[in-house]
Amino acid sequence: MKTVIQEFAVGTWYILQMAHLSSGQLVKYKKLCICSGGTPKLIAENHPHVLGIRDTESVQLFQNRLKDASRIILVGNGGIATELVYELEGIQVIWVLKDKSMTATFVDPGAGQFFLHQVNAPKKKETISKRQQFNLSGFQTLTPLSALLSPRKESKETWPLYVELTNGKIYGCDFLVSATGVIPSFPKVLSKVTELKVSPEDVGIMVDKEMRTSVADVFAAGDVCTPAWQRSPLWFQMRLWTQARQMGHHAANCMVASFKNEQGHTWSDFAFEVFAHMTQFFGFKVVLLGLFNGQGLGTDYEVLLRVTKGEEYVKAILKDGKLKGAILIGDTNLEETFENLLLNQMDLSPFKDDLLNPNIDIEDFFD
Ligand SMILES: Cc1cc2nc3c(=O)[nH]c(=O)nc-3n(C[C@H](O)[C@H](O)[C@H](O)COP(=O)(O)OP(=O)(O)OC[C@H]3O[C@@H](n4cnc5c(N)ncnc54)[C@H](O)[C@@H]3O)c2cc1C
């Protein structure tokens, strides 16, 4: 039987196998799976003019604040910032990036350049827009926080918030949106005797291949966890819905297996073999596969590129003749074939000149 308790888990007594809820109630468990996600890394905590976006509540707050705003500053270079830049209309947006190219969390500078042309281009779809004013403020880096939030006057107007960049420029705005990622967040450990090991790099709860944490009968999945297993060379964690869902599914299977005392739950899930993510940026379908930015390959790899401005951007990464990753932007129809080539690691040396040839149907070719 399944029971739902709508409460906040404030802490866990792992020795007693009990979760402590905000109402004061203690809930006994046999197995526990922590799926408490992450909290946004805000550029300034509890500041009235700095918003983080992480859930429907914060999106609503953002929409309310937007009604009376004429200029916002957007900080971050990942999916959320990119989506906001595309969707926001009728307001001046100053996008502050610390990287040398846009959307750098996801794509390489070439693809960033491909999207740059779309920033002020007419939308590919209907929106509730009135007009758009967009200002990509060079590629700037924010100063440390101390210098950031001082109220100052600009020549013409007074703004509720002023932001200073490392290039010395100061911009006024109605509010700042901090879209700079999340950090794993989980209920407090209520007994120091039991250790829940967390990753020194990103403070996620470390889990093994069966989603078990360092504490007996405690599992974790999704954004809150960090895989500490021997990973497939073409997969890595990137706190995304797809990965959270796959981890949740896998954790559930492993918990059931653990109840049944099944040793060494079968690792048959392909989900963690090859990184795969599909999204939309600037109205374009974006498919990211494997080591799509050459992650971890150093400089010793080959890049095949096919670009049609405003239409598609296809990048294939090969090492020793084998496909290691790909970025597919637009309606390329290559995703299935490329995913198979990543999984089977076929030697493509004899075909690589034709791999991105638009006149060759590679789906048929490799069938
Ligand atoms: C604005 C935004 C846009 C995104 N867009 C995309 C996208 O387009 N594609 C994509 O793949 N990914 C996207 N992501 C990332 C994606 O949302 C996360 O990777 C995914 O939601 C993680 O799932 P999760 O279940 O691990 O955590 P969450 O979805 O964060 O869920 C955690 C839940 O646990 C609850 N919780 C936390 N602590 C406690 C507690 N102590 N007691 C009880 N409940 C608790 C939280 O309230 C929340 O409901 C986006 C993220 C954000 C913030």
Short mmCIF file of N, CA and C in Angstrom, two decimals, residues 117-279:
data_model
loop_
_atom_site.label_atom_id
_atom_site.label_comp_id
_atom_site.label_asym_id
_atom_site.label_seq_id
_atom_site.Cartn_x
_atom_site.Cartn_y
_atom_site.Cartn_z
N HIS A 117 22.93 34.44 -33.44
CA HIS A 117 22.18 35.06 -34.53
C HIS A 117 20.67 35.04 -34.28
N GLN A 118 20.26 34.18 -33.36
CA GLN A 118 18.81 34.05 -33.12
C GLN A 118 18.32 34.96 -32.01
N VAL A 119 19.26 35.56 -31.26
CA VAL A 119 18.88 36.29 -30.06
C VAL A 119 17.83 37.36 -30.35
N ASN A 120 18.04 38.14 -31.38
CA ASN A 120 17.07 39.17 -31.71
C ASN A 120 16.29 38.87 -32.99
N ALA A 121 16.42 37.62 -33.48
CA ALA A 121 15.70 37.22 -34.70
C ALA A 121 14.23 37.00 -34.37
N PRO A 122 13.35 37.10 -35.36
CA PRO A 122 11.93 36.83 -35.08
C PRO A 122 11.76 35.40 -34.60
N LYS A 123 10.79 35.21 -33.71
CA LYS A 123 10.58 33.88 -33.12
C LYS A 123 10.06 32.90 -34.15
N LYS A 124 10.36 31.60 -33.90
CA LYS A 124 9.86 30.56 -34.78
C LYS A 124 8.44 30.16 -34.42
N LYS A 125 7.95 30.65 -33.26
CA LYS A 125 6.61 30.26 -32.84
C LYS A 125 5.89 31.48 -32.29
N GLU A 126 4.58 31.37 -32.18
CA GLU A 126 3.77 32.45 -31.61
C GLU A 126 3.99 32.54 -30.11
N THR A 127 4.14 33.75 -29.58
CA THR A 127 4.19 33.89 -28.13
C THR A 127 3.29 35.05 -27.74
N ILE A 128 3.21 35.29 -26.44
CA ILE A 128 2.37 36.37 -25.96
C ILE A 128 3.15 37.70 -25.99
N SER A 129 4.03 37.81 -26.98
CA SER A 129 4.96 38.93 -26.94
C SER A 129 4.36 40.24 -27.44
N LYS A 130 4.93 41.34 -26.95
CA LYS A 130 4.61 42.64 -27.51
C LYS A 130 5.80 43.09 -28.36
N ARG A 131 6.95 43.11 -27.75
CA ARG A 131 8.16 43.56 -28.44
C ARG A 131 9.33 43.01 -27.64
N GLN A 132 10.49 43.06 -28.19
CA GLN A 132 11.64 42.57 -27.45
C GLN A 132 12.82 43.51 -27.59
N GLN A 133 13.41 43.83 -26.49
CA GLN A 133 14.65 44.61 -26.53
C GLN A 133 15.68 43.75 -25.88
N PHE A 134 16.73 43.47 -26.57
CA PHE A 134 17.69 42.57 -25.97
C PHE A 134 19.09 43.14 -26.03
N ASN A 135 19.78 43.01 -24.97
CA ASN A 135 21.11 43.56 -24.89
C ASN A 135 22.05 42.51 -24.31
N LEU A 136 22.92 41.99 -25.16
CA LEU A 136 23.88 41.01 -24.66
C LEU A 136 25.10 41.80 -24.23
N SER A 137 25.27 41.89 -22.94
CA SER A 137 26.26 42.82 -22.43
C SER A 137 27.68 42.28 -22.59
N GLY A 138 28.16 42.28 -23.82
CA GLY A 138 29.48 41.70 -24.11
C GLY A 138 29.48 40.29 -23.54
N PHE A 139 30.58 39.81 -23.17
CA PHE A 139 30.61 38.59 -22.37
C PHE A 139 31.33 38.98 -21.09
N GLN A 140 30.55 39.30 -20.12
CA GLN A 140 31.10 39.90 -18.92
C GLN A 140 31.08 38.96 -17.74
N THR A 141 31.91 39.24 -16.80
CA THR A 141 31.92 38.46 -15.58
C THR A 141 31.48 39.34 -14.43
N LEU A 142 30.70 38.77 -13.52
CA LEU A 142 30.30 39.57 -12.37
C LEU A 142 31.43 39.75 -11.40
N THR A 143 31.41 40.85 -10.74
CA THR A 143 32.38 41.07 -9.67
C THR A 143 32.00 40.22 -8.47
N PRO A 144 32.89 40.09 -7.52
CA PRO A 144 32.49 39.42 -6.30
C PRO A 144 31.32 40.15 -5.66
N LEU A 145 30.57 39.43 -4.84
CA LEU A 145 29.33 39.96 -4.30
C LEU A 145 29.45 41.30 -3.59
N SER A 146 30.53 41.49 -2.90
CA SER A 146 30.67 42.70 -2.10
C SER A 146 30.44 43.96 -2.94
N ALA A 147 30.86 43.89 -4.17
CA ALA A 147 30.76 45.08 -5.01
C ALA A 147 29.43 45.13 -5.76
N LEU A 148 28.63 44.12 -5.58
CA LEU A 148 27.50 43.96 -6.48
C LEU A 148 26.28 44.80 -6.16
N LEU A 149 25.89 44.85 -4.92
CA LEU A 149 24.53 45.28 -4.62
C LEU A 149 24.42 46.66 -4.00
N SER A 150 25.32 47.53 -4.37
CA SER A 150 25.23 48.87 -3.77
C SER A 150 24.32 49.77 -4.59
N PRO A 151 23.36 50.47 -3.94
CA PRO A 151 22.52 51.38 -4.71
C PRO A 151 23.33 52.60 -5.16
N ARG A 152 23.33 52.83 -6.47
CA ARG A 152 24.04 54.00 -6.99
C ARG A 152 23.19 54.66 -8.04
N LYS A 153 23.54 55.83 -8.45
CA LYS A 153 22.74 56.52 -9.46
C LYS A 153 23.42 56.43 -10.80
N GLU A 154 22.59 56.17 -11.83
CA GLU A 154 23.10 56.29 -13.19
C GLU A 154 22.72 57.67 -13.68
N SER A 155 23.25 58.04 -14.84
CA SER A 155 23.02 59.41 -15.26
C SER A 155 21.53 59.78 -15.37
N LYS A 156 20.70 58.88 -15.97
CA LYS A 156 19.33 59.29 -16.27
C LYS A 156 18.31 58.81 -15.23
N GLU A 157 18.41 57.54 -14.85
CA GLU A 157 17.36 57.01 -14.00
C GLU A 157 17.91 56.48 -12.69
N THR A 158 16.97 56.20 -11.80
CA THR A 158 17.34 55.51 -10.57
C THR A 158 16.69 54.14 -10.61
N TRP A 159 17.46 53.13 -10.35
CA TRP A 159 16.95 51.75 -10.37
C TRP A 159 16.99 51.17 -8.96
N PRO A 160 16.15 50.19 -8.73
CA PRO A 160 16.17 49.56 -7.41
C PRO A 160 17.48 48.81 -7.13
N LEU A 161 18.15 48.37 -8.20
CA LEU A 161 19.37 47.58 -8.01
C LEU A 161 20.42 47.95 -9.06
N TYR A 162 21.67 48.02 -8.63
CA TYR A 162 22.77 48.27 -9.56
C TYR A 162 23.75 47.11 -9.49
N VAL A 163 24.21 46.71 -10.66
CA VAL A 163 25.10 45.56 -10.74
C VAL A 163 26.40 45.99 -11.39
N GLU A 164 27.49 45.69 -10.73
CA GLU A 164 28.78 46.07 -11.31
C GLU A 164 29.45 44.83 -11.89
N LEU A 165 29.96 44.95 -13.11
CA LEU A 165 30.64 43.84 -13.76
C LEU A 165 32.15 44.01 -13.64
N THR A 166 32.87 42.93 -13.93
CA THR A 166 34.32 43.02 -13.77
C THR A 166 34.97 43.96 -14.79
N ASN A 167 34.25 44.30 -15.83
CA ASN A 167 34.81 45.27 -16.78
C ASN A 167 34.60 46.70 -16.29
N GLY A 168 34.04 46.83 -15.09
CA GLY A 168 33.88 48.15 -14.49
C GLY A 168 32.54 48.80 -14.81
N LYS A 169 31.77 48.20 -15.74
CA LYS A 169 30.48 48.80 -16.11
C LYS A 169 29.44 48.53 -15.03
N ILE A 170 28.57 49.50 -14.86
CA ILE A 170 27.50 49.35 -13.86
C ILE A 170 26.16 49.49 -14.57
N TYR A 171 25.29 48.52 -14.33
CA TYR A 171 23.97 48.56 -14.93
C TYR A 171 22.91 48.61 -13.85
N GLY A 172 21.90 49.43 -14.08
CA GLY A 172 20.75 49.45 -13.18
C GLY A 172 19.68 48.51 -13.70
N CYS A 173 18.87 47.99 -12.81
CA CYS A 173 17.79 47.09 -13.24
C CYS A 173 16.69 47.06 -12.18
N ASP A 174 15.54 46.50 -12.57
CA ASP A 174 14.46 46.34 -11.58
C ASP A 174 14.76 45.16 -10.66
N PHE A 175 15.25 44.08 -11.26
CA PHE A 175 15.71 42.96 -10.44
C PHE A 175 16.67 42.08 -11.22
N LEU A 176 17.35 41.24 -10.51
CA LEU A 176 18.34 40.35 -11.11
C LEU A 176 17.83 38.91 -11.00
N VAL A 177 17.95 38.17 -12.08
CA VAL A 177 17.59 36.75 -12.04
C VAL A 177 18.88 35.94 -11.98
N SER A 178 18.99 35.17 -10.94
CA SER A 178 20.19 34.38 -10.74
C SER A 178 19.90 32.95 -11.21
N ALA A 179 20.44 32.61 -12.37
CA ALA A 179 20.19 31.27 -12.94
C ALA A 179 21.54 30.56 -13.04
N THR A 180 22.13 30.34 -11.87
CA THR A 180 23.52 29.88 -11.85
C THR A 180 23.64 28.45 -11.27
N GLY A 181 22.61 27.64 -11.50
CA GLY A 181 22.70 26.24 -11.12
C GLY A 181 22.15 25.95 -9.73
N VAL A 182 22.21 24.69 -9.37
CA VAL A 182 21.67 24.27 -8.07
C VAL A 182 22.75 23.52 -7.27
N ILE A 183 22.53 23.50 -5.95
CA ILE A 183 23.36 22.62 -5.13
C ILE A 183 22.45 21.60 -4.45
N PRO A 184 22.89 20.34 -4.37
CA PRO A 184 22.06 19.32 -3.75
C PRO A 184 21.62 19.73 -2.35
N SER A 185 20.36 19.44 -2.03
CA SER A 185 19.87 19.80 -0.70
C SER A 185 19.10 18.63 -0.10
N PHE A 186 19.40 18.30 1.15
CA PHE A 186 18.75 17.13 1.75
C PHE A 186 18.56 17.32 3.24
N PRO A 187 17.61 16.56 3.83
CA PRO A 187 17.33 16.73 5.25
C PRO A 187 18.58 16.50 6.10
N LYS A 188 18.59 17.18 7.22
CA LYS A 188 19.75 17.09 8.13
C LYS A 188 19.95 15.66 8.63
N VAL A 189 21.21 15.30 8.86
CA VAL A 189 21.49 14.03 9.51
C VAL A 189 21.39 14.31 11.01
N LEU A 190 20.50 13.58 11.70
CA LEU A 190 20.26 13.94 13.10
C LEU A 190 21.17 13.22 14.09
N SER A 191 21.96 12.30 13.61
CA SER A 191 22.91 11.66 14.52
C SER A 191 24.28 11.67 13.89
N LYS A 192 25.23 12.18 14.61
CA LYS A 192 26.60 12.30 14.07
C LYS A 192 27.26 10.93 13.93
N VAL A 193 26.65 9.91 14.59
CA VAL A 193 27.26 8.57 14.57
C VAL A 193 27.22 8.00 13.15
N THR A 194 26.14 8.32 12.44
CA THR A 194 26.01 7.77 11.09
C THR A 194 26.45 8.80 10.07
N GLU A 195 27.28 8.39 9.16
CA GLU A 195 27.80 9.31 8.16
C GLU A 195 27.10 9.11 6.82
N LEU A 196 26.66 10.18 6.24
CA LEU A 196 26.13 10.11 4.88
C LEU A 196 27.20 10.77 4.01
N LYS A 197 27.88 9.96 3.22
CA LYS A 197 29.02 10.52 2.48
C LYS A 197 28.57 11.42 1.35
N VAL A 198 29.17 12.59 1.27
CA VAL A 198 28.84 13.49 0.16
C VAL A 198 30.08 13.76 -0.68
N SER A 199 29.83 14.08 -1.94
CA SER A 199 30.93 14.31 -2.86
C SER A 199 31.67 15.60 -2.50
N PRO A 200 33.00 15.55 -2.43
CA PRO A 200 33.74 16.78 -2.11
C PRO A 200 33.61 17.82 -3.21
N GLU A 201 33.28 17.39 -4.43
CA GLU A 201 33.20 18.36 -5.54
C GLU A 201 31.88 19.13 -5.55
N ASP A 202 30.76 18.42 -5.39
CA ASP A 202 29.49 19.14 -5.57
C ASP A 202 28.51 18.90 -4.42
N VAL A 203 28.98 18.35 -3.33
CA VAL A 203 28.20 18.04 -2.12
C VAL A 203 26.93 17.23 -2.37
N GLY A 204 26.89 16.49 -3.47
CA GLY A 204 25.79 15.55 -3.68
C GLY A 204 26.02 14.30 -2.84
N ILE A 205 24.92 13.62 -2.49
CA ILE A 205 25.05 12.38 -1.72
C ILE A 205 25.63 11.30 -2.64
N MET A 206 26.72 10.71 -2.23
CA MET A 206 27.38 9.73 -3.10
C MET A 206 26.60 8.42 -3.13
N VAL A 207 26.34 7.91 -4.33
CA VAL A 207 25.61 6.64 -4.45
C VAL A 207 26.41 5.67 -5.30
N ASP A 208 26.21 4.38 -5.00
CA ASP A 208 26.88 3.36 -5.82
C ASP A 208 25.97 2.99 -6.99
N LYS A 209 26.36 1.96 -7.72
CA LYS A 209 25.65 1.58 -8.94
C LYS A 209 24.21 1.17 -8.68
N GLU A 210 23.93 0.82 -7.45
CA GLU A 210 22.56 0.44 -7.10
C GLU A 210 21.87 1.53 -6.29
N MET A 211 22.35 2.73 -6.45
CA MET A 211 21.76 3.93 -5.86
C MET A 211 21.77 3.91 -4.33
N ARG A 212 22.66 3.08 -3.75
CA ARG A 212 22.78 3.03 -2.29
C ARG A 212 23.75 4.11 -1.82
N THR A 213 23.40 4.73 -0.71
CA THR A 213 24.31 5.70 -0.11
C THR A 213 25.26 4.94 0.83
N SER A 214 26.04 5.69 1.57
CA SER A 214 26.98 5.05 2.49
C SER A 214 26.27 4.52 3.75
N VAL A 215 24.98 4.84 3.89
CA VAL A 215 24.23 4.40 5.08
C VAL A 215 23.32 3.24 4.69
N ALA A 216 23.30 2.21 5.52
CA ALA A 216 22.51 1.01 5.20
C ALA A 216 21.04 1.37 5.00
N ASP A 217 20.43 0.78 3.98
CA ASP A 217 18.99 0.94 3.67
C ASP A 217 18.60 2.36 3.26
N VAL A 218 19.58 3.18 2.98
CA VAL A 218 19.27 4.54 2.49
C VAL A 218 19.78 4.68 1.06
N PHE A 219 18.85 5.04 0.17
CA PHE A 219 19.16 5.23 -1.24
C PHE A 219 18.99 6.72 -1.57
N ALA A 220 19.49 7.13 -2.70
CA ALA A 220 19.26 8.52 -3.14
C ALA A 220 19.20 8.53 -4.66
N ALA A 221 18.44 9.46 -5.20
CA ALA A 221 18.32 9.56 -6.67
C ALA A 221 18.04 10.99 -7.08
N GLY A 222 18.38 11.32 -8.31
CA GLY A 222 18.08 12.64 -8.87
C GLY A 222 19.15 13.67 -8.54
N ASP A 223 18.75 14.92 -8.57
CA ASP A 223 19.70 16.03 -8.40
C ASP A 223 20.46 15.98 -7.08
N VAL A 224 19.85 15.34 -6.07
CA VAL A 224 20.49 15.34 -4.75
C VAL A 224 21.72 14.42 -4.70
N CYS A 225 21.82 13.51 -5.65
CA CYS A 225 22.90 12.51 -5.54
C CYS A 225 24.02 12.74 -6.55
N THR A 226 25.14 12.13 -6.28
CA THR A 226 26.30 12.16 -7.18
C THR A 226 26.74 10.72 -7.41
N PRO A 227 26.70 10.25 -8.65
CA PRO A 227 27.11 8.87 -8.91
C PRO A 227 28.59 8.67 -8.56
N ALA A 228 28.82 7.66 -7.72
CA ALA A 228 30.22 7.39 -7.33
C ALA A 228 30.62 6.02 -7.84
N TRP A 229 29.94 5.58 -8.88
CA TRP A 229 30.28 4.28 -9.46
C TRP A 229 31.24 4.48 -10.63
N GLN A 230 31.80 3.36 -11.09
CA GLN A 230 32.68 3.40 -12.26
C GLN A 230 31.81 3.69 -13.49
N ARG A 231 31.85 4.93 -13.95
CA ARG A 231 30.88 5.31 -14.98
C ARG A 231 31.31 4.87 -16.37
N SER A 232 30.32 4.70 -17.23
CA SER A 232 30.60 4.41 -18.64
C SER A 232 31.37 5.60 -19.21
N PRO A 233 32.34 5.38 -20.10
CA PRO A 233 33.14 6.50 -20.60
C PRO A 233 32.32 7.55 -21.36
N LEU A 234 31.11 7.19 -21.80
CA LEU A 234 30.33 8.14 -22.60
C LEU A 234 29.14 8.73 -21.82
N TRP A 235 29.13 8.52 -20.52
CA TRP A 235 28.02 9.06 -19.71
C TRP A 235 28.59 9.92 -18.58
N PHE A 236 27.89 10.97 -18.25
CA PHE A 236 28.26 11.77 -17.07
C PHE A 236 26.98 12.39 -16.53
N GLN A 237 27.06 12.84 -15.28
CA GLN A 237 25.88 13.44 -14.65
C GLN A 237 25.74 14.90 -15.06
N MET A 238 24.51 15.30 -15.32
CA MET A 238 24.26 16.71 -15.62
C MET A 238 22.86 17.04 -15.11
N ARG A 239 22.66 17.13 -13.89
CA ARG A 239 21.38 17.32 -13.19
C ARG A 239 20.22 17.81 -14.09
N LEU A 240 19.59 16.82 -14.73
CA LEU A 240 18.51 17.07 -15.68
C LEU A 240 17.32 16.16 -15.36
N TRP A 241 16.12 16.57 -15.87
CA TRP A 241 14.92 15.76 -15.63
C TRP A 241 15.11 14.31 -16.03
N THR A 242 15.62 14.14 -17.26
CA THR A 242 15.75 12.78 -17.78
C THR A 242 16.59 11.92 -16.84
N GLN A 243 17.70 12.46 -16.39
CA GLN A 243 18.58 11.68 -15.51
C GLN A 243 17.91 11.43 -14.17
N ALA A 244 17.18 12.44 -13.65
CA ALA A 244 16.51 12.27 -12.35
C ALA A 244 15.47 11.15 -12.46
N ARG A 245 14.72 11.16 -13.57
CA ARG A 245 13.69 10.13 -13.76
C ARG A 245 14.32 8.74 -13.88
N GLN A 246 15.39 8.66 -14.68
CA GLN A 246 16.06 7.37 -14.87
C GLN A 246 16.64 6.85 -13.55
N MET A 247 17.21 7.78 -12.78
CA MET A 247 17.79 7.37 -11.49
C MET A 247 16.69 6.92 -10.53
N GLY A 248 15.56 7.65 -10.53
CA GLY A 248 14.44 7.28 -9.66
C GLY A 248 13.93 5.89 -10.01
N HIS A 249 13.81 5.64 -11.31
CA HIS A 249 13.34 4.34 -11.79
C HIS A 249 14.30 3.23 -11.35
N HIS A 250 15.56 3.50 -11.55
CA HIS A 250 16.58 2.51 -11.21
C HIS A 250 16.64 2.28 -9.69
N ALA A 251 16.55 3.39 -8.92
CA ALA A 251 16.58 3.26 -7.45
C ALA A 251 15.41 2.42 -6.96
N ALA A 252 14.23 2.64 -7.56
CA ALA A 252 13.04 1.86 -7.15
C ALA A 252 13.30 0.37 -7.39
N ASN A 253 13.83 0.04 -8.56
CA ASN A 253 14.13 -1.37 -8.87
C ASN A 253 15.13 -1.94 -7.87
N CYS A 254 16.14 -1.15 -7.55
CA CYS A 254 17.18 -1.62 -6.64
C CYS A 254 16.64 -1.79 -5.22
N MET A 255 15.72 -0.92 -4.82
CA MET A 255 15.14 -1.03 -3.48
C MET A 255 14.30 -2.30 -3.38
N VAL A 256 13.54 -2.57 -4.44
CA VAL A 256 12.72 -3.80 -4.45
C VAL A 256 13.65 -5.01 -4.38
N ALA A 257 14.71 -4.98 -5.18
CA ALA A 257 15.67 -6.10 -5.19
C ALA A 257 16.28 -6.27 -3.80
N SER A 258 16.56 -5.16 -3.15
CA SER A 258 17.17 -5.22 -1.82
C SER A 258 16.19 -5.81 -0.79
N PHE A 259 14.89 -5.47 -0.93
CA PHE A 259 13.87 -6.07 -0.06
C PHE A 259 13.86 -7.59 -0.22
N LYS A 260 14.04 -7.99 -1.48
CA LYS A 260 13.99 -9.44 -1.76
C LYS A 260 15.33 -10.11 -1.51
N ASN A 261 16.28 -9.33 -0.98
CA ASN A 261 17.63 -9.84 -0.74
C ASN A 261 18.29 -10.39 -1.99
N GLU A 262 17.97 -9.78 -3.14
CA GLU A 262 18.61 -10.22 -4.38
C GLU A 262 19.99 -9.60 -4.43
N GLN A 263 20.97 -10.41 -4.56
CA GLN A 263 22.35 -9.90 -4.60
C GLN A 263 22.66 -9.36 -5.99
N GLY A 264 23.39 -8.26 -6.02
CA GLY A 264 23.89 -7.72 -7.31
C GLY A 264 22.78 -7.52 -8.33
N HIS A 265 21.89 -6.58 -8.08
CA HIS A 265 20.79 -6.29 -9.01
C HIS A 265 21.35 -6.09 -10.42
N THR A 266 20.65 -6.70 -11.40
CA THR A 266 21.16 -6.64 -12.78
C THR A 266 21.26 -5.20 -13.28
N TRP A 267 22.38 -4.90 -13.86
CA TRP A 267 22.64 -3.56 -14.37
C TRP A 267 22.35 -3.57 -15.87
N SER A 268 21.05 -3.68 -16.19
CA SER A 268 20.72 -3.86 -17.60
C SER A 268 20.25 -2.56 -18.23
N ASP A 269 20.14 -1.51 -17.41
CA ASP A 269 19.58 -0.28 -17.91
C ASP A 269 20.58 0.46 -18.81
N PHE A 270 20.12 0.78 -20.03
CA PHE A 270 21.00 1.49 -20.95
C PHE A 270 21.15 2.96 -20.58
N ALA A 271 20.29 3.44 -19.68
CA ALA A 271 20.21 4.86 -19.38
C ALA A 271 21.56 5.47 -19.01
N PHE A 272 22.43 4.67 -18.41
CA PHE A 272 23.69 5.23 -17.93
C PHE A 272 24.89 4.84 -18.80
N GLU A 273 24.58 4.38 -20.02
CA GLU A 273 25.66 4.00 -20.95
C GLU A 273 26.15 5.20 -21.75
N VAL A 274 25.19 5.94 -22.30
CA VAL A 274 25.53 7.08 -23.16
C VAL A 274 24.71 8.28 -22.72
N PHE A 275 25.35 9.41 -22.50
CA PHE A 275 24.62 10.62 -22.14
C PHE A 275 23.70 11.00 -23.31
N ALA A 276 22.46 11.31 -23.01
CA ALA A 276 21.54 11.76 -24.06
C ALA A 276 20.58 12.77 -23.47
N HIS A 277 20.44 13.91 -24.12
CA HIS A 277 19.51 14.92 -23.64
C HIS A 277 18.93 15.67 -24.83
N MET A 278 17.63 15.88 -24.77
CA MET A 278 16.97 16.60 -25.85
C MET A 278 16.27 17.82 -25.26
N THR A 279 16.43 18.96 -25.88
CA THR A 279 15.79 20.16 -25.38
C THR A 279 15.53 21.10 -26.56
#
